[in-house]
Amino acid sequence: MTDRLVGCVQKEEGLVIPDDWPGYNLELFNYPEHYRGDIESVLIPHGVIMNRIECLARDILEEIGHHTLMVLCVLKGGYKFCSDLVDSIKSQSRSTNRQLTTRVEFIRLKSYLNDRSTEDLHIIGPEDLSIFKGKNVLIVEAIVDTGKTMKALLQHVKMFQPKAVKVAGLLVKRIPKGSETLPDYVGFVIPNRFVVGYALDYNEYFRDLNHICVISETGKQKYKV
Amino acid sequence: MASYLEILDDDQGHELSLFCVPKHYEEDLDSVIIPNGLIKDRTERLARDIVRDMGGHHIVALCVLKGGYKFFADLMDYIKALNQNSDKSVPLTVDFIRLKSYSNDQSTNCVKVIGGDELSALAGKDIVETGRTMETLLSLLNECNPKMVKVASLLVKRTPRSSGYRPDYIGFEVPDKFLVGYALDYNEYFRDLSHICILSDRAKEKYKV
């Protein structure tokens, strides 16, 4: 078992899901009827997401959950993860008698592809994040693959002179030109497949699905733009 | 044929540190094999299947204590939620029995049924345990002339000792390993663990009676 030295915390890699894992059969779970046939398999059941979030919340609370915690939620995909994570942080903080104030701000990132197919990230959200000055900030993102978003956000937030900035990513994708830096708090490390559910969409669909799933060919065609 | 989520024999489970586990059990467990959240999700589906099949008639849910209590409670919650949110619902009443096993001097194992109100026919009856406890319990229940009897089991173990009996609703099929947690105990310990875990050899000694 991992040795935990007092005051020194080992950075967890997150729950690793191997490339060759096919996922669970959808028929073993409850899911909205309107998605029948649109899903290949369940990669991460909702309950397991919640269990993992509880663990991340515990670590976050221990490391940066003092006085005030500023949470920056990356919309739209991050909304469920952020909501459940903050709930868990608050609930655990209540039972430790600690006085913790959490405040959530929302930010949206739009990427523009020009003809040279370079991506510029356009940040839409509160212009003035000076409330972050001198505080602990937690950036909450649903999925990290290239790491570009994470990098851009970190740069943006650091301009406002926070005390500390940490990143929580529910999913980290294993891709060839993957992010060099990992989030500080990682839920799951997943294969390079297109996943939907738990607020992650395919053309705005599947956000209303509780489990994180792999979309089927039928689904891709059906909800194509 | 009941569908089930198969946990393979060579499944090592997840690292304990990836989940919230009570501190007092950290040294006693090897890994988390079925996280509590997965149990809840599977149970939610079982509830839906049960209501679909048994809907229309008053359901008496019979809980076999003590190991069954957490599964029973969560399953009932999901059935109740379905009842509350649908146009048609069925009344649900609950009862509890305990199967206490003991051996007599002829060294045959007997199982005694304790409890149960409407099951007055069953209370105090001895059942001869031949590895077919569930089948025997069912035949006793049938004496009460129920309309329909179904069995829901969270776990079915893959073991050569199995009598071949399959419940009507199965959560997971698991390997023949020593599992604790989610109301499964080892000498009364580990019932307060929410995930199903593999018990370490060290702990088997530690909590030995």
Tab-separated table of C-alpha atoms in Angstrom:
chain	number	residue	atom	x	y	z
A	1	MET	CA	0.000	0.000	0.000
A	2	THR	CA	1.184	3.531	-0.575
A	3	ASP	CA	3.021	5.079	2.330
A	4	ARG	CA	1.578	8.417	3.228
A	5	LEU	CA	4.123	10.647	4.887
A	6	VAL	CA	2.611	13.326	7.030
A	7	GLY	CA	2.479	16.584	5.110
A	8	CYS	CA	3.621	14.998	1.862
A	9	VAL	CA	0.979	13.712	-0.514
A	10	GLN	CA	1.641	11.373	-3.382
A	11	LYS	CA	0.096	12.535	-6.625
A	12	GLU	CA	-2.393	9.916	-7.712
A	13	GLU	CA	-2.344	8.918	-11.347
A	14	GLY	CA	-6.048	8.410	-11.374
A	15	LEU	CA	-7.970	5.253	-12.150
A	16	VAL	CA	-6.409	3.887	-15.330
A	17	ILE	CA	-8.714	2.311	-17.872
A	18	PRO	CA	-6.704	0.168	-20.314
A	19	ASP	CA	-6.998	0.579	-24.088
A	20	ASP	CA	-8.284	-2.923	-24.641
A	21	TRP	CA	-11.110	-2.698	-22.118
A	22	PRO	CA	-14.417	-2.980	-23.988
A	23	GLY	CA	-16.568	-1.398	-21.279
A	24	TYR	CA	-19.701	-2.769	-19.691
A	25	ASN	CA	-22.783	-3.925	-21.550
A	26	LEU	CA	-25.283	-1.069	-21.524
A	27	GLU	CA	-28.149	-3.452	-20.842
A	28	LEU	CA	-26.808	-4.115	-17.347
A	29	PHE	CA	-27.533	-0.501	-16.377
A	30	ASN	CA	-30.309	2.033	-16.251
A	31	TYR	CA	-30.219	4.648	-18.995
A	32	PRO	CA	-32.656	6.982	-20.767
A	33	GLU	CA	-34.809	5.065	-23.217
A	34	HIS	CA	-34.248	7.603	-26.000
A	35	TYR	CA	-30.605	6.538	-26.307
A	36	ARG	CA	-31.318	2.887	-26.985
A	37	GLY	CA	-29.044	1.735	-29.785
A	38	ASP	CA	-26.955	4.892	-29.708
A	39	ILE	CA	-24.403	3.630	-27.236
A	40	GLU	CA	-21.730	1.019	-27.760
A	41	SER	CA	-20.830	0.400	-24.107
A	42	VAL	CA	-20.570	1.961	-20.676
A	43	LEU	CA	-16.996	3.041	-19.999
A	44	ILE	CA	-17.495	4.508	-16.528
A	45	PRO	CA	-20.772	3.990	-14.627
A	46	HIS	CA	-22.153	7.054	-12.862
A	47	GLY	CA	-21.717	5.491	-9.442
A	48	VAL	CA	-18.016	4.886	-9.967
A	49	ILE	CA	-17.614	8.525	-11.102
A	50	MET	CA	-19.239	9.597	-7.838
A	51	ASN	CA	-16.995	7.329	-5.753
A	52	ARG	CA	-13.896	8.696	-7.455
A	53	ILE	CA	-15.108	12.278	-6.998
A	54	GLU	CA	-15.507	11.637	-3.282
A	55	CYS	CA	-11.864	10.647	-3.172
A	56	LEU	CA	-10.704	13.681	-5.174
A	57	ALA	CA	-12.772	15.968	-2.955
A	58	ARG	CA	-11.105	14.518	0.104
A	59	ASP	CA	-7.643	15.203	-1.332
A	60	ILE	CA	-8.581	18.716	-2.470
A	61	LEU	CA	-10.025	19.550	0.920
A	62	GLU	CA	-6.866	18.342	2.617
A	63	GLU	CA	-4.493	20.271	0.370
A	64	ILE	CA	-6.211	23.540	-0.537
A	65	GLY	CA	-9.472	23.515	1.372
A	66	HIS	CA	-8.614	26.275	3.800
A	67	HIS	CA	-10.694	29.413	4.382
A	68	THR	CA	-11.861	30.213	0.881
A	69	LEU	CA	-11.723	28.083	-2.230
A	70	MET	CA	-12.353	29.668	-5.612
A	71	VAL	CA	-13.608	27.215	-8.172
A	72	LEU	CA	-13.422	27.941	-11.876
A	73	CYS	CA	-15.749	25.680	-13.845
A	74	VAL	CA	-15.128	25.122	-17.538
A	75	LEU	CA	-18.502	24.976	-19.333
A	76	LYS	CA	-20.354	23.220	-20.728
A	77	GLY	CA	-18.788	19.794	-20.285
A	78	GLY	CA	-17.493	20.578	-16.811
A	79	TYR	CA	-20.781	21.488	-15.194
A	80	LYS	CA	-21.736	18.106	-13.760
A	81	PHE	CA	-18.252	17.247	-12.566
A	82	CYS	CA	-17.947	20.680	-10.959
A	83	SER	CA	-21.330	20.460	-9.290
A	84	ASP	CA	-20.748	16.988	-7.867
A	85	LEU	CA	-17.166	17.794	-6.864
A	86	VAL	CA	-18.102	20.968	-5.024
A	87	ASP	CA	-21.001	19.184	-3.320
A	88	SER	CA	-18.652	16.496	-2.095
A	89	ILE	CA	-16.063	19.048	-0.933
A	90	LYS	CA	-18.721	20.958	0.988
A	91	SER	CA	-20.258	17.866	2.509
A	92	GLN	CA	-16.904	16.509	3.665
A	93	SER	CA	-15.878	19.897	4.994
A	94	ARG	CA	-19.073	20.065	7.071
A	95	SER	CA	-18.178	16.858	8.836
A	96	THR	CA	-14.652	17.981	9.669
A	97	ASN	CA	-15.751	21.124	11.486
A	98	ARG	CA	-13.670	23.156	9.104
A	99	GLN	CA	-14.875	26.532	7.979
A	100	LEU	CA	-14.686	26.542	4.238
A	101	THR	CA	-16.277	29.001	1.836
A	102	THR	CA	-16.508	27.862	-1.765
A	103	ARG	CA	-17.312	30.155	-4.635
A	104	VAL	CA	-17.828	29.034	-8.188
A	105	GLU	CA	-17.167	31.082	-11.306
A	106	PHE	CA	-17.924	29.894	-14.825
A	107	ILE	CA	-15.860	30.202	-17.931
A	108	ARG	CA	-16.386	29.075	-21.497
A	109	LEU	CA	-13.747	28.324	-24.051
A	110	LYS	CA	-14.298	28.530	-27.745
A	111	SER	CA	-11.681	27.392	-30.176
A	112	TYR	CA	-11.372	28.868	-33.621
A	113	LEU	CA	-9.850	26.945	-36.462
A	114	ASN	CA	-8.427	29.173	-39.160
A	115	ASP	CA	-7.271	27.908	-42.580
A	116	ARG	CA	-3.906	27.000	-41.237
A	117	SER	CA	-5.749	24.796	-38.701
A	118	THR	CA	-4.012	26.258	-35.722
A	119	GLU	CA	-6.240	26.554	-32.752
A	120	ASP	CA	-6.715	29.780	-30.881
A	121	LEU	CA	-8.560	29.604	-27.640
A	122	HIS	CA	-11.039	32.334	-26.998
A	123	ILE	CA	-12.034	32.768	-23.378
A	124	ILE	CA	-15.587	33.817	-22.624
A	125	GLY	CA	-16.401	34.546	-19.061
A	126	PRO	CA	-15.905	37.038	-16.312
A	127	GLU	CA	-13.439	39.628	-17.551
A	128	ASP	CA	-12.396	40.503	-14.073
A	129	LEU	CA	-11.191	37.639	-11.923
A	130	SER	CA	-9.484	39.866	-9.384
A	131	ILE	CA	-11.436	38.031	-6.673
A	132	PHE	CA	-8.856	35.301	-7.188
A	133	LYS	CA	-6.062	37.443	-5.793
A	134	GLY	CA	-4.389	35.776	-2.814
A	135	LYS	CA	-6.821	32.853	-2.845
A	136	ASN	CA	-6.586	29.147	-3.615
A	137	VAL	CA	-8.065	28.497	-7.033
A	138	LEU	CA	-9.275	25.174	-8.393
A	139	ILE	CA	-9.860	24.913	-12.140
A	140	VAL	CA	-12.370	22.189	-12.903
A	141	GLU	CA	-12.353	20.563	-16.310
A	142	ALA	CA	-14.232	17.548	-17.597
A	143	ILE	CA	-11.643	16.234	-20.028
A	144	VAL	CA	-7.977	16.902	-20.733
A	145	ASP	CA	-6.383	15.673	-23.919
A	146	THR	CA	-3.880	17.968	-25.596
A	147	GLY	CA	-3.662	20.088	-22.486
A	148	LYS	CA	-3.986	23.301	-24.497
A	149	THR	CA	-7.093	24.421	-22.644
A	150	MET	CA	-5.507	23.708	-19.304
A	151	LYS	CA	-2.385	25.637	-20.271
A	152	ALA	CA	-4.366	28.626	-21.540
A	153	LEU	CA	-6.523	28.719	-18.433
A	154	LEU	CA	-3.581	28.476	-16.077
A	155	GLN	CA	-1.942	31.397	-17.846
A	156	HIS	CA	-5.144	33.401	-17.698
A	157	VAL	CA	-5.777	32.741	-14.004
A	158	LYS	CA	-2.171	33.420	-12.966
A	159	MET	CA	-2.544	36.965	-14.250
A	160	PHE	CA	-4.824	37.651	-11.287
A	161	GLN	CA	-2.198	36.641	-8.735
A	162	PRO	CA	-3.874	33.794	-6.895
A	163	LYS	CA	-2.173	32.199	-3.914
A	164	ALA	CA	-2.190	28.779	-5.570
A	165	VAL	CA	-3.801	27.257	-8.654
A	166	LYS	CA	-4.647	23.602	-8.996
A	167	VAL	CA	-6.433	21.747	-11.759
A	168	ALA	CA	-8.939	18.944	-11.351
A	169	GLY	CA	-9.667	16.918	-14.463
A	170	LEU	CA	-12.251	14.145	-14.387
A	171	LEU	CA	-10.868	12.426	-17.496
A	172	VAL	CA	-7.397	12.455	-19.006
A	173	LYS	CA	-7.144	10.956	-22.471
A	174	ARG	CA	-4.153	8.915	-23.546
A	175	ILE	CA	-3.310	10.439	-26.903
A	176	PRO	CA	-0.059	10.435	-28.910
A	177	LYS	CA	0.666	14.139	-28.448
A	178	GLY	CA	-0.823	14.142	-25.015
A	179	SER	CA	-0.499	16.860	-22.430
A	180	GLU	CA	2.929	16.979	-20.797
A	181	THR	CA	1.509	18.224	-17.552
A	182	LEU	CA	-1.254	16.322	-15.876
A	183	PRO	CA	-3.949	17.921	-13.745
A	184	ASP	CA	-3.215	17.870	-10.017
A	185	TYR	CA	-6.324	15.800	-9.415
A	186	VAL	CA	-7.203	13.149	-11.959
A	187	GLY	CA	-10.341	11.036	-11.893
A	188	PHE	CA	-9.723	8.542	-14.683
A	189	VAL	CA	-7.139	7.979	-17.412
A	190	ILE	CA	-8.989	6.742	-20.469
A	191	PRO	CA	-8.239	5.374	-23.938
A	192	ASN	CA	-8.342	7.653	-26.961
A	193	ARG	CA	-12.026	7.124	-27.774
A	194	PHE	CA	-14.855	9.558	-28.199
A	195	VAL	CA	-16.821	9.505	-24.967
A	196	VAL	CA	-20.214	10.976	-24.134
A	197	GLY	CA	-22.365	11.299	-21.067
A	198	TYR	CA	-22.096	12.974	-17.663
A	199	ALA	CA	-22.318	16.364	-19.385
A	200	LEU	CA	-19.961	15.430	-22.247
A	201	ASP	CA	-21.746	15.821	-25.548
A	202	TYR	CA	-21.823	14.790	-29.175
A	203	ASN	CA	-23.340	17.768	-30.955
A	204	GLU	CA	-25.131	18.717	-27.735
A	205	TYR	CA	-26.642	15.246	-27.309
A	206	PHE	CA	-25.877	12.781	-24.483
A	207	ARG	CA	-25.378	15.415	-21.832
A	208	ASP	CA	-28.467	13.961	-20.159
A	209	LEU	CA	-26.898	10.527	-19.814
A	210	ASN	CA	-25.560	9.658	-16.359
A	211	HIS	CA	-22.811	7.228	-17.303
A	212	ILE	CA	-19.742	7.950	-19.409
A	213	CYS	CA	-20.141	5.869	-22.538
A	214	VAL	CA	-18.697	5.167	-25.942
A	215	ILE	CA	-21.032	6.234	-28.719
A	216	SER	CA	-22.090	3.679	-31.348
A	217	GLU	CA	-21.951	4.098	-35.125
A	218	THR	CA	-25.737	4.370	-35.153
A	219	GLY	CA	-25.500	7.137	-32.603
A	220	LYS	CA	-22.854	9.028	-34.570
A	221	GLN	CA	-24.997	8.981	-37.701
A	222	LYS	CA	-28.231	9.783	-35.917
A	223	TYR	CA	-26.950	12.900	-34.190
A	224	LYS	CA	-24.657	14.085	-36.945
A	225	VAL	CA	-24.831	17.779	-37.734
B	1	MET	CA	-31.712	-16.440	-18.222
B	2	ALA	CA	-30.789	-13.648	-15.882
B	3	SER	CA	-28.188	-11.217	-17.118
B	4	TYR	CA	-25.359	-10.268	-14.787
B	5	LEU	CA	-22.209	-8.221	-14.670
B	6	GLU	CA	-19.289	-10.590	-14.761
B	7	ILE	CA	-16.265	-9.957	-12.574
B	8	LEU	CA	-13.496	-12.089	-14.055
B	9	ASP	CA	-11.339	-14.496	-12.058
B	10	ASP	CA	-8.170	-12.592	-12.857
B	11	ASP	CA	-9.648	-9.183	-12.012
B	12	GLN	CA	-7.208	-7.585	-9.592
B	13	GLY	CA	-9.592	-4.831	-8.614
B	14	HIS	CA	-8.660	-1.180	-8.081
B	15	GLU	CA	-6.030	0.334	-5.827
B	16	LEU	CA	-7.460	1.205	-2.420
B	17	SER	CA	-6.022	4.709	-2.607
B	18	LEU	CA	-8.279	5.552	-5.554
B	19	PHE	CA	-11.357	5.250	-3.339
B	20	CYS	CA	-12.540	6.442	0.044
B	21	VAL	CA	-12.070	3.554	2.427
B	22	PRO	CA	-12.450	3.731	6.233
B	23	LYS	CA	-9.043	4.325	7.781
B	24	HIS	CA	-9.388	1.405	10.146
B	25	TYR	CA	-9.509	-1.028	7.212
B	26	GLU	CA	-6.695	0.393	5.085
B	27	GLU	CA	-4.222	-2.340	6.038
B	28	ASP	CA	-6.740	-5.173	5.802
B	29	LEU	CA	-7.784	-4.964	2.199
B	30	ASP	CA	-5.959	-5.846	-0.989
B	31	SER	CA	-8.120	-3.961	-3.464
B	32	VAL	CA	-11.572	-2.659	-4.297
B	33	ILE	CA	-13.236	-5.134	-6.601
B	34	ILE	CA	-16.714	-3.603	-6.878
B	35	PRO	CA	-17.016	0.122	-5.982
B	36	ASN	CA	-20.161	1.134	-4.117
B	37	GLY	CA	-21.238	3.328	-7.024
B	38	LEU	CA	-21.179	0.403	-9.421
B	39	ILE	CA	-23.245	-1.653	-6.990
B	40	LYS	CA	-25.807	1.165	-6.832
B	41	ASP	CA	-25.977	1.548	-10.607
B	42	ARG	CA	-26.470	-2.174	-11.143
B	43	THR	CA	-29.085	-2.277	-8.383
B	44	GLU	CA	-30.937	0.592	-10.039
B	45	ARG	CA	-31.222	-1.503	-13.189
B	46	LEU	CA	-32.341	-4.598	-11.260
B	47	ALA	CA	-35.081	-2.520	-9.639
B	48	ARG	CA	-36.320	-1.496	-13.051
B	49	ASP	CA	-36.317	-5.100	-14.309
B	50	ILE	CA	-38.114	-6.312	-11.177
B	51	VAL	CA	-40.866	-3.695	-11.372
B	52	ARG	CA	-41.313	-4.450	-15.048
B	53	ASP	CA	-41.758	-8.178	-14.367
B	54	MET	CA	-43.670	-8.066	-11.105
B	55	GLY	CA	-45.584	-4.847	-11.568
B	56	GLY	CA	-49.315	-5.031	-11.114
B	57	HIS	CA	-49.241	-7.148	-7.970
B	58	HIS	CA	-48.509	-6.350	-4.355
B	59	ILE	CA	-44.865	-7.162	-3.713
B	60	VAL	CA	-43.644	-8.574	-0.425
B	61	ALA	CA	-39.914	-8.027	-0.252
B	62	LEU	CA	-38.232	-10.592	1.926
B	63	CYS	CA	-34.780	-9.719	3.175
B	64	VAL	CA	-32.398	-12.440	4.238
B	65	LEU	CA	-30.357	-10.968	7.093
B	66	LYS	CA	-27.709	-9.984	7.822
B	67	GLY	CA	-25.664	-10.053	4.645
B	68	GLY	CA	-28.585	-8.974	2.525
B	69	TYR	CA	-29.565	-5.812	4.369
B	70	LYS	CA	-27.622	-3.151	2.425
B	71	PHE	CA	-28.564	-4.580	-0.946
B	72	PHE	CA	-32.129	-4.887	0.262
B	73	ALA	CA	-32.265	-1.275	1.458
B	74	ASP	CA	-30.791	0.145	-1.735
B	75	LEU	CA	-32.958	-2.054	-3.959
B	76	MET	CA	-36.091	-0.967	-2.091
B	77	ASP	CA	-35.097	2.683	-2.472
B	78	TYR	CA	-34.836	2.323	-6.226
B	79	ILE	CA	-38.130	0.414	-6.470
B	80	LYS	CA	-39.799	3.121	-4.381
B	81	ALA	CA	-38.379	5.831	-6.631
B	82	LEU	CA	-39.807	4.077	-9.675
B	83	ASN	CA	-43.145	3.717	-7.926
B	84	GLN	CA	-43.203	7.396	-7.047
B	85	ASN	CA	-42.436	8.568	-10.538
B	86	SER	CA	-44.639	6.411	-12.675
B	87	ASP	CA	-48.345	6.453	-13.476
B	88	LYS	CA	-48.798	2.973	-12.175
B	89	SER	CA	-47.302	1.730	-8.967
B	90	VAL	CA	-47.616	-1.287	-6.702
B	91	PRO	CA	-47.755	-1.511	-2.920
B	92	LEU	CA	-44.577	-2.795	-1.407
B	93	THR	CA	-44.323	-4.370	2.031
B	94	VAL	CA	-41.204	-5.700	3.670
B	95	ASP	CA	-40.228	-8.544	5.929
B	96	PHE	CA	-37.044	-9.956	7.341
B	97	ILE	CA	-35.813	-13.441	8.066
B	98	ARG	CA	-32.628	-14.782	9.422
B	99	LEU	CA	-31.147	-18.073	8.462
B	100	LYS	CA	-29.228	-19.403	11.388
B	101	SER	CA	-27.131	-22.434	10.736
B	102	TYR	CA	-26.068	-24.954	13.322
B	103	SER	CA	-24.949	-28.548	13.307
B	104	ASN	CA	-26.592	-31.288	15.269
B	105	ASP	CA	-24.754	-34.288	16.677
B	106	GLN	CA	-25.207	-36.288	13.526
B	107	SER	CA	-23.083	-33.573	11.892
B	108	THR	CA	-25.654	-32.653	9.321
B	109	ASN	CA	-25.921	-28.903	8.901
B	110	CYS	CA	-29.321	-27.486	9.623
B	111	VAL	CA	-30.572	-24.033	8.859
B	112	LYS	CA	-33.302	-22.522	11.001
B	113	VAL	CA	-35.524	-19.730	9.760
B	114	ILE	CA	-36.053	-16.977	12.300
B	115	GLY	CA	-38.573	-14.200	11.920
B	116	GLY	CA	-41.114	-13.321	9.299
B	117	ASP	CA	-44.704	-12.334	10.135
B	118	GLU	CA	-46.868	-13.571	7.331
B	119	LEU	CA	-44.529	-16.442	6.911
B	120	SER	CA	-45.833	-18.123	10.034
B	121	ALA	CA	-45.558	-21.412	8.269
B	122	LEU	CA	-41.825	-20.944	8.041
B	123	ALA	CA	-40.878	-19.660	11.475
B	124	GLY	CA	-39.008	-22.144	13.542
B	125	LYS	CA	-38.925	-24.739	10.802
B	126	ASP	CA	-35.699	-26.510	10.278
B	127	ILE	CA	-34.288	-26.771	6.836
B	128	VAL	CA	-31.739	-29.354	6.075
B	129	GLU	CA	-28.797	-27.600	4.462
B	130	THR	CA	-27.526	-29.616	1.564
B	131	GLY	CA	-26.041	-26.656	-0.260
B	132	ARG	CA	-29.464	-25.940	-1.625
B	133	THR	CA	-30.591	-23.407	0.968
B	134	MET	CA	-32.270	-21.118	-1.498
B	135	GLU	CA	-34.121	-23.901	-3.253
B	136	THR	CA	-35.307	-25.278	0.074
B	137	LEU	CA	-36.355	-21.824	1.256
B	138	LEU	CA	-38.310	-21.421	-1.953
B	139	SER	CA	-40.133	-24.688	-1.532
B	140	LEU	CA	-41.067	-23.655	2.000
B	141	LEU	CA	-42.285	-20.289	0.749
B	142	ASN	CA	-44.437	-22.026	-1.792
B	143	GLU	CA	-46.414	-23.571	1.049
B	144	CYS	CA	-47.738	-20.042	1.694
B	145	ASN	CA	-49.245	-20.011	-1.793
B	146	PRO	CA	-47.688	-16.861	-3.149
B	147	LYS	CA	-48.756	-15.603	-6.557
B	148	MET	CA	-45.184	-15.403	-7.720
B	149	VAL	CA	-41.793	-15.792	-6.050
B	150	LYS	CA	-38.618	-14.333	-7.459
B	151	VAL	CA	-35.138	-14.249	-6.024
B	152	ALA	CA	-32.788	-11.298	-6.388
B	153	SER	CA	-29.210	-11.828	-5.433
B	154	LEU	CA	-26.548	-9.142	-5.584
B	155	LEU	CA	-23.724	-11.631	-6.003
B	156	VAL	CA	-23.462	-15.139	-7.396
B	157	LYS	CA	-20.159	-16.887	-6.790
B	158	ARG	CA	-18.471	-18.990	-9.436
B	159	THR	CA	-17.628	-22.023	-7.355
B	160	PRO	CA	-17.443	-25.790	-7.983
B	161	ARG	CA	-19.532	-26.246	-4.821
B	162	SER	CA	-22.498	-24.521	-6.447
B	163	SER	CA	-25.698	-26.492	-6.697
B	164	GLY	CA	-26.364	-24.924	-10.061
B	165	TYR	CA	-29.201	-22.759	-8.760
B	166	ARG	CA	-29.466	-19.323	-10.448
B	167	PRO	CA	-31.542	-16.503	-8.955
B	168	ASP	CA	-34.016	-14.638	-11.165
B	169	TYR	CA	-32.134	-11.361	-10.834
B	170	ILE	CA	-28.376	-11.238	-10.507
B	171	GLY	CA	-26.228	-8.176	-9.860
B	172	PHE	CA	-22.750	-9.587	-10.364
B	173	GLU	CA	-21.110	-12.936	-10.923
B	174	VAL	CA	-17.922	-13.009	-8.880
B	175	PRO	CA	-14.837	-15.208	-8.554
B	176	ASP	CA	-14.439	-17.599	-5.643
B	177	LYS	CA	-12.345	-15.171	-3.593
B	178	PHE	CA	-12.807	-13.886	-0.092
B	179	LEU	CA	-14.959	-10.784	-0.492
B	180	VAL	CA	-16.001	-8.323	2.196
B	181	GLY	CA	-17.858	-5.039	2.360
B	182	TYR	CA	-21.337	-3.719	1.528
B	183	ALA	CA	-22.778	-5.796	4.382
B	184	LEU	CA	-20.664	-8.881	3.586
B	185	ASP	CA	-18.749	-9.644	6.706
B	186	TYR	CA	-15.773	-11.525	7.983
B	187	ASN	CA	-16.614	-12.497	11.546
B	188	GLU	CA	-18.896	-9.453	11.765
B	189	TYR	CA	-16.186	-7.055	10.572
B	190	PHE	CA	-16.282	-5.079	7.293
B	191	ARG	CA	-20.042	-4.625	7.205
B	192	ASP	CA	-19.318	-0.909	7.567
B	193	LEU	CA	-17.299	-0.786	4.350
B	194	SER	CA	-19.243	0.565	1.385
B	195	HIS	CA	-17.250	-1.034	-1.440
B	196	ILE	CA	-16.831	-4.764	-2.012
B	197	CYS	CA	-13.173	-5.575	-1.524
B	198	ILE	CA	-10.771	-8.466	-1.512
B	199	LEU	CA	-9.670	-9.359	1.981
B	200	SER	CA	-5.925	-9.603	2.560
B	201	ASP	CA	-4.427	-12.808	3.996
B	202	ARG	CA	-3.103	-10.747	6.874
B	203	ALA	CA	-6.587	-9.620	7.786
B	204	LYS	CA	-7.931	-13.166	7.702
B	205	GLU	CA	-5.590	-13.907	10.568
B	206	LYS	CA	-6.159	-10.590	12.320
B	207	TYR	CA	-9.941	-10.924	12.555
B	208	LYS	CA	-9.998	-14.665	13.067
B	209	VAL	CA	-12.349	-15.847	15.784
